[in-house]
Amino acid sequence: MKFVLEAEQAEFGRVLGRMLAAADTPGAVRAWAAGDSEPGRRVWRRLAEAGVFALAVPEEYQGVGLRPVELAVAYEELGWHAVPGPVVECAASAVLLARLGDAARGQDSGTGPVPRPEAGSGPGARWLPRIATAEAIVSYADRARGPYALDADTADVTFVRDGDTLWTSTASGPVQPSLDPARRLARPHTDGAGAAAAAAAAAREAVTAGAYVASGPAVVRAAAHAADTAAFLTAAQALGAGRRLLAETVTYVKRRTQFGVPIGSFQAVRHRLADVLLALEFARPLVYGAAVALAGDEAGAGREIAAAKVAAGEAAYGAARAALQLHGAIGYTQELDLSLWLLKARALRTAWGTPSECRARVLGTPAAL
Amino acid sequence: MDLEHTPQDEDFRSQVRAWLAAHVPAVPLPSLETEEGFAAHREWEREMYADRWSVVSWPEEYGGRGASPVRRLIFEEEYHAASAPGRVGQNGISLLAPTLFAHGTEEQLARLLPPMASGETVWAQAWSEPESGSDLASLRSTAVRTGGGWLLHGHKTWSSRAAFADRAFGLFRGGPAADRPHHGLTYLMFDLRAPGVTVRPIGRLDGRPAFAEIFLDGVFVPDRDVIGEPGQGWRIAMSTAADERGTTLRAPGRFLAAADRLAALWRAAADPRDSAVRDRVADAVIAARAYQLFTYAQVSRPAAAGPDRPGTGHGGDGAAAASLGKVFWSELDIRLHETALDLLGPAGELADAAGEVPDHGRWAEGWTFALAGTLYAGTNEIQRDIIAERLLGLPKERRR
């Protein structure tokens, strides 16, 4: 039993952190929110070069196999640097396609999906290598969670799970205003009308003609695994975002003076930030515990992930509330980069599993949906 | 990074489980905070010691098994899962023994540890004084040099189990630089039945008398009962304080076992559609697991490394990390018991062990015990100050 990062894993996080610190992610987030995805795409390509997206892609599709601990390290950094785009959905798609890819090659017990007739080697071969290299920005929506897909307007393709059927979409409805402007939510088109829109979009990106990918019980099982992965990575991202909010606030309260002393010397401020650190420091082991469970493909991984999602989501949101309170009015502006993390922390708290759903899952009971 | 125990560690777990299954009393012992219960728990310590289970992490020569930190955690998981009795010897085993291992002489180890492990000598901690709690360096009890030893004068208080214990350990002003708050303290052990000692039991919140104040009037302590160098008491005590807050006293197994019992209570008693209660139960289960994994991370890293990339990059402070744990487990303990009492409804009010209440009223007893957790071992306010200064690097408050 050695529940601590290996030296190479910690170093991977540090290298990634340095690379992202040099990449002006706040600028990329602001551009992304305004509809200009190019700076964000540059960040994605650099992440792919560092191997981030390959961590969810099997080796036979040019990935390195599913590496949950490394994914946790990486997504904590993505949260710390507020990397824009469907980072969680992209990895969830990879996990889903990897499962279906296996099924399509006949490794499933006869209940597998029907592969697209013209897809000689299944959807995995078509998409997974492009995910690993960030040649494609991929989003994913599970209709059981609502009609919207994150960044469907920017993604090269959005996978949509609807019941036991998986579709692709390359077109979407208008972007709906989100409380986090960098999270662009839209309804992906997968129906007949959507196919026409997809054709129009094909001029921009000739990725796929058809919208249908697969159907059957294997889709349902793969989607459950994808949703677990998404919840896990959202938790890791929230942990990173929460740590960043705390770090920014600590820096600020040491510098900002009132009554002739730094406000960070006031006990009310010190104790509030101590509580933020406490919540984060006890969310972290749950996130890494979930990673270990996922790596072992344990039956109980879902509960571990749900526990991590609650703890990290609450910790990050608590960090956001404290950060805003202690920055005062300057924190309540879009001018300060702090707003990027404040709004993201709120969105991550309910993305891929609300606190209530996750708590029900921890106790092994269905959520009252 | 992994969470799998080795086959040898799992063998150890099986041995612990088998021994507990054969020895844990079927009916809970009376409360160890009563005279009768104290005696019964002392006997339980002797029974554990006989099979070398009372101090598993100690070296074999002192009655232990030289168990690794991971095995100690495994032992405690099994111990609490089996609802085994509370440890009447814990002040000595968890607080004094680590101090002796770090600062004691060979003679002290050989003389003091085996009777501590067997329950023959039960120790009380004598740190606090009536005007000296969180500001421990303000303590006023004195140790004055005399032929071959020291004479103690003063007044200690809030000393857990001192009403029935045999000996005590504490800090006294005396030795070099006796007039300087942190530099003039000497760490001494004394007999609670020595001439000049008066012990006055204090009724705790639950009415039980094991808690006491101690009056010292010229009590003689020989030189061999000084721990470390005279005048070095503060430094030595701070290492004990970290042990007290850390995992030696509050094993994750205790909270995991309580969370399991709470979840079982919820399944049996609660309306599953009541999501407000369900969420509180889930949060307690999640927090107990978090504390377990946090502790596994602590024991996995090299001793001097401190916390693993804590929130803001101020690392390398294991004692400050113990403050994180202390605040977390003490507040978790209260939440666990509050939730259970709410689930029990009016039955939760009955604290007796007559068997009329589910679980022998242990939730009510546990609640009153848990309430003290945010007070002792350094109040949670003091712990938050330590976290703010040493882990977050925030400036000290200007004190008058």
Tab-separated table of N, CA and C in Angstrom, chain B residues 288-358:
chain	number	residue	atom	x	y	z
B	288	ALA	N	-15.688	10.117	6.512
B	288	ALA	CA	-14.930	9.047	7.170
B	288	ALA	C	-13.968	8.399	6.176
B	289	ARG	N	-14.443	8.195	4.949
B	289	ARG	CA	-13.576	7.637	3.910
B	289	ARG	C	-12.437	8.621	3.585
B	290	ALA	N	-12.758	9.903	3.526
B	290	ALA	CA	-11.728	10.908	3.239
B	290	ALA	C	-10.645	10.884	4.308
B	291	TYR	N	-11.073	10.750	5.567
B	291	TYR	CA	-10.091	10.743	6.654
B	291	TYR	C	-9.219	9.484	6.580
B	292	GLN	N	-9.829	8.369	6.213
B	292	GLN	CA	-9.051	7.137	6.052
B	292	GLN	C	-7.998	7.304	4.945
B	293	LEU	N	-8.433	7.832	3.803
B	293	LEU	CA	-7.502	7.966	2.676
B	293	LEU	C	-6.435	9.029	2.966
B	294	PHE	N	-6.824	10.105	3.637
B	294	PHE	CA	-5.866	11.135	4.055
B	294	PHE	C	-4.786	10.500	4.927
B	295	THR	N	-5.217	9.633	5.842
B	295	THR	CA	-4.267	8.983	6.746
B	295	THR	C	-3.368	8.015	5.987
B	296	TYR	N	-3.949	7.269	5.050
B	296	TYR	CA	-3.111	6.395	4.222
B	296	TYR	C	-2.052	7.212	3.468
B	297	ALA	N	-2.448	8.381	2.986
B	297	ALA	CA	-1.477	9.237	2.284
B	297	ALA	C	-0.392	9.698	3.252
B	298	GLN	N	-0.788	10.012	4.491
B	298	GLN	CA	0.201	10.465	5.484
B	298	GLN	C	1.225	9.370	5.771
B	299	VAL	N	0.751	8.133	5.947
B	299	VAL	CA	1.702	7.074	6.292
B	299	VAL	C	2.478	6.582	5.070
B	300	SER	N	2.022	6.934	3.883
B	300	SER	CA	2.711	6.482	2.672
B	300	SER	C	3.924	7.327	2.329
B	301	ARG	N	3.937	8.553	2.814
B	301	ARG	CA	5.031	9.411	2.355
B	301	ARG	C	6.183	9.381	3.349
B	302	PRO	N	7.377	9.664	2.845
B	302	PRO	CA	8.537	9.653	3.726
B	302	PRO	C	8.314	10.575	4.926
B	303	ALA	N	8.821	10.163	6.080
B	303	ALA	CA	8.499	10.834	7.340
B	303	ALA	C	8.668	12.343	7.290
B	304	ALA	N	9.716	12.818	6.636
B	304	ALA	CA	10.014	14.247	6.702
B	304	ALA	C	9.323	15.051	5.594
B	305	ALA	N	8.612	14.372	4.713
B	305	ALA	CA	8.155	15.079	3.511
B	305	ALA	C	6.979	16.006	3.745
B	306	GLY	N	6.185	15.753	4.776
B	306	GLY	CA	5.034	16.613	5.023
B	306	GLY	C	3.947	16.344	4.016
B	307	PRO	N	2.945	17.214	3.994
B	307	PRO	CA	1.795	16.947	3.129
B	307	PRO	C	2.156	16.971	1.648
B	308	ASP	N	1.420	16.220	0.892
B	308	ASP	CA	1.664	16.077	-0.534
B	308	ASP	C	1.056	17.255	-1.277
B	309	ARG	N	1.885	18.142	-1.738
B	309	ARG	CA	1.420	19.302	-2.504
B	309	ARG	C	0.158	19.919	-1.891
B	310	PRO	N	0.265	20.465	-0.690
B	310	PRO	CA	-0.948	21.034	-0.097
B	310	PRO	C	-1.407	22.251	-0.890
B	311	GLY	N	-2.567	22.742	-0.526
B	311	GLY	CA	-3.294	23.733	-1.308
B	311	GLY	C	-2.486	24.840	-1.929
B	312	THR	N	-1.506	25.331	-1.262
B	312	THR	CA	-0.842	26.517	-1.784
B	312	THR	C	0.655	26.329	-1.943
B	313	GLY	N	1.122	25.137	-1.793
B	313	GLY	CA	2.545	24.916	-2.019
B	313	GLY	C	3.418	25.106	-0.799
B	314	HIS	N	2.832	25.400	0.367
B	314	HIS	CA	3.629	25.462	1.581
B	314	HIS	C	3.661	24.069	2.180
B	315	GLY	N	4.703	23.329	1.893
B	315	GLY	CA	4.693	21.937	2.324
B	315	GLY	C	5.660	21.684	3.454
B	316	GLY	N	5.925	20.407	3.689
B	316	GLY	CA	6.997	20.021	4.585
B	316	GLY	C	6.732	20.238	6.057
B	317	ASP	N	5.486	20.248	6.486
B	317	ASP	CA	5.206	20.471	7.888
B	317	ASP	C	4.227	19.412	8.386
B	318	GLY	N	4.770	18.301	8.827
B	318	GLY	CA	3.921	17.195	9.252
B	318	GLY	C	3.093	17.533	10.471
B	319	ALA	N	3.673	18.319	11.418
B	319	ALA	CA	2.926	18.677	12.617
B	319	ALA	C	1.734	19.553	12.251
B	320	ALA	N	1.929	20.465	11.285
B	320	ALA	CA	0.811	21.306	10.868
B	320	ALA	C	-0.239	20.469	10.140
B	321	ALA	N	0.215	19.435	9.409
B	321	ALA	CA	-0.747	18.548	8.753
B	321	ALA	C	-1.600	17.837	9.800
B	322	ALA	N	-1.001	17.560	10.973
B	322	ALA	CA	-1.780	16.934	12.050
B	322	ALA	C	-2.905	17.862	12.495
B	323	SER	N	-2.698	19.168	12.385
B	323	SER	CA	-3.755	20.117	12.736
B	323	SER	C	-4.933	20.001	11.775
B	324	LEU	N	-4.651	19.760	10.495
B	324	LEU	CA	-5.735	19.531	9.531
B	324	LEU	C	-6.578	18.337	9.974
B	325	GLY	N	-5.879	17.260	10.319
B	325	GLY	CA	-6.581	16.053	10.726
B	325	GLY	C	-7.400	16.273	11.982
B	326	LYS	N	-6.823	17.013	12.932
B	326	LYS	CA	-7.512	17.214	14.218
B	326	LYS	C	-8.835	17.954	14.029
B	327	VAL	N	-8.819	19.032	13.286
B	327	VAL	CA	-10.067	19.771	13.059
B	327	VAL	C	-11.061	18.871	12.342
B	328	PHE	N	-10.565	18.127	11.365
B	328	PHE	CA	-11.464	17.325	10.534
B	328	PHE	C	-12.134	16.209	11.338
B	329	TRP	N	-11.328	15.423	12.077
B	329	TRP	CA	-11.959	14.294	12.777
B	329	TRP	C	-12.836	14.761	13.915
B	330	SER	N	-12.452	15.845	14.595
B	330	SER	CA	-13.259	16.266	15.745
B	330	SER	C	-14.631	16.760	15.296
B	331	GLU	N	-14.674	17.452	14.158
B	331	GLU	CA	-15.962	17.936	13.672
B	331	GLU	C	-16.767	16.787	13.043
B	332	LEU	N	-16.067	15.877	12.372
B	332	LEU	CA	-16.738	14.697	11.828
B	332	LEU	C	-17.392	13.882	12.949
B	333	ASP	N	-16.670	13.728	14.058
B	333	ASP	CA	-17.167	12.907	15.164
B	333	ASP	C	-18.502	13.472	15.677
B	334	ILE	N	-18.564	14.787	15.813
B	334	ILE	CA	-19.808	15.400	16.297
B	334	ILE	C	-20.927	15.194	15.274
B	335	ARG	N	-20.621	15.404	14.001
B	335	ARG	CA	-21.665	15.258	12.963
B	335	ARG	C	-22.198	13.825	12.898
B	336	LEU	N	-21.296	12.854	13.008
B	336	LEU	CA	-21.715	11.444	12.995
B	336	LEU	C	-22.732	11.173	14.106
B	337	HIS	N	-22.397	11.648	15.298
B	337	HIS	CA	-23.253	11.341	16.451
B	337	HIS	C	-24.536	12.162	16.431
B	338	GLU	N	-24.445	13.406	16.009
B	338	GLU	CA	-25.666	14.219	15.908
B	338	GLU	C	-26.659	13.587	14.933
B	339	THR	N	-26.135	13.131	13.804
B	339	THR	CA	-27.016	12.545	12.793
B	339	THR	C	-27.661	11.277	13.330
B	340	ALA	N	-26.865	10.458	14.023
B	340	ALA	CA	-27.415	9.226	14.590
B	340	ALA	C	-28.505	9.534	15.612
B	341	LEU	N	-28.270	10.528	16.469
B	341	LEU	CA	-29.281	10.859	17.487
B	341	LEU	C	-30.555	11.373	16.829
B	342	ASP	N	-30.408	12.136	15.758
B	342	ASP	CA	-31.597	12.603	15.041
B	342	ASP	C	-32.360	11.424	14.437
B	343	LEU	N	-31.622	10.454	13.905
B	343	LEU	CA	-32.273	9.273	13.323
B	343	LEU	C	-32.993	8.456	14.390
B	344	LEU	N	-32.388	8.355	15.573
B	344	LEU	CA	-32.991	7.559	16.645
B	344	LEU	C	-34.245	8.218	17.199
B	345	GLY	N	-34.349	9.529	17.030
B	345	GLY	CA	-35.515	10.226	17.559
B	345	GLY	C	-35.502	10.199	19.077
B	346	PRO	N	-36.689	10.127	19.704
B	346	PRO	CA	-36.736	10.186	21.174
B	346	PRO	C	-35.890	9.108	21.846
B	347	ALA	N	-35.728	7.942	21.207
B	347	ALA	CA	-34.927	6.873	21.831
B	347	ALA	C	-33.472	7.293	21.997
B	348	GLY	N	-33.029	8.222	21.164
B	348	GLY	CA	-31.640	8.663	21.241
B	348	GLY	C	-31.311	9.372	22.531
B	349	GLU	N	-32.361	9.831	23.197
B	349	GLU	CA	-32.162	10.567	24.440
B	349	GLU	C	-31.704	9.647	25.579
B	350	LEU	N	-32.062	8.374	25.488
B	350	LEU	CA	-31.737	7.436	26.560
B	350	LEU	C	-30.263	7.042	26.477
B	351	ALA	N	-29.540	7.395	27.524
B	351	ALA	CA	-28.097	7.182	27.492
B	351	ALA	C	-27.676	5.947	28.269
B	352	ASP	N	-28.597	5.270	28.901
B	352	ASP	CA	-28.179	4.159	29.758
B	352	ASP	C	-27.786	2.943	28.919
B	353	ALA	N	-27.122	2.047	29.550
B	353	ALA	CA	-26.638	0.857	28.850
B	353	ALA	C	-27.478	-0.345	29.219
B	354	ALA	N	-28.743	-0.127	29.545
B	354	ALA	CA	-29.584	-1.219	30.036
B	354	ALA	C	-30.059	-2.143	28.930
B	355	GLY	N	-29.718	-1.805	27.700
B	355	GLY	CA	-30.131	-2.671	26.612
B	355	GLY	C	-31.509	-2.315	26.088
B	356	GLU	N	-32.115	-1.236	26.597
B	356	GLU	CA	-33.434	-0.844	26.116
B	356	GLU	C	-33.329	0.022	24.873
B	357	VAL	N	-32.155	0.523	24.630
B	357	VAL	CA	-31.934	1.452	23.523
B	357	VAL	C	-31.083	0.736	22.475
B	358	PRO	N	-31.339	0.978	21.193
B	358	PRO	CA	-30.473	0.368	20.185
B	358	PRO	C	-29.011	0.681	20.484
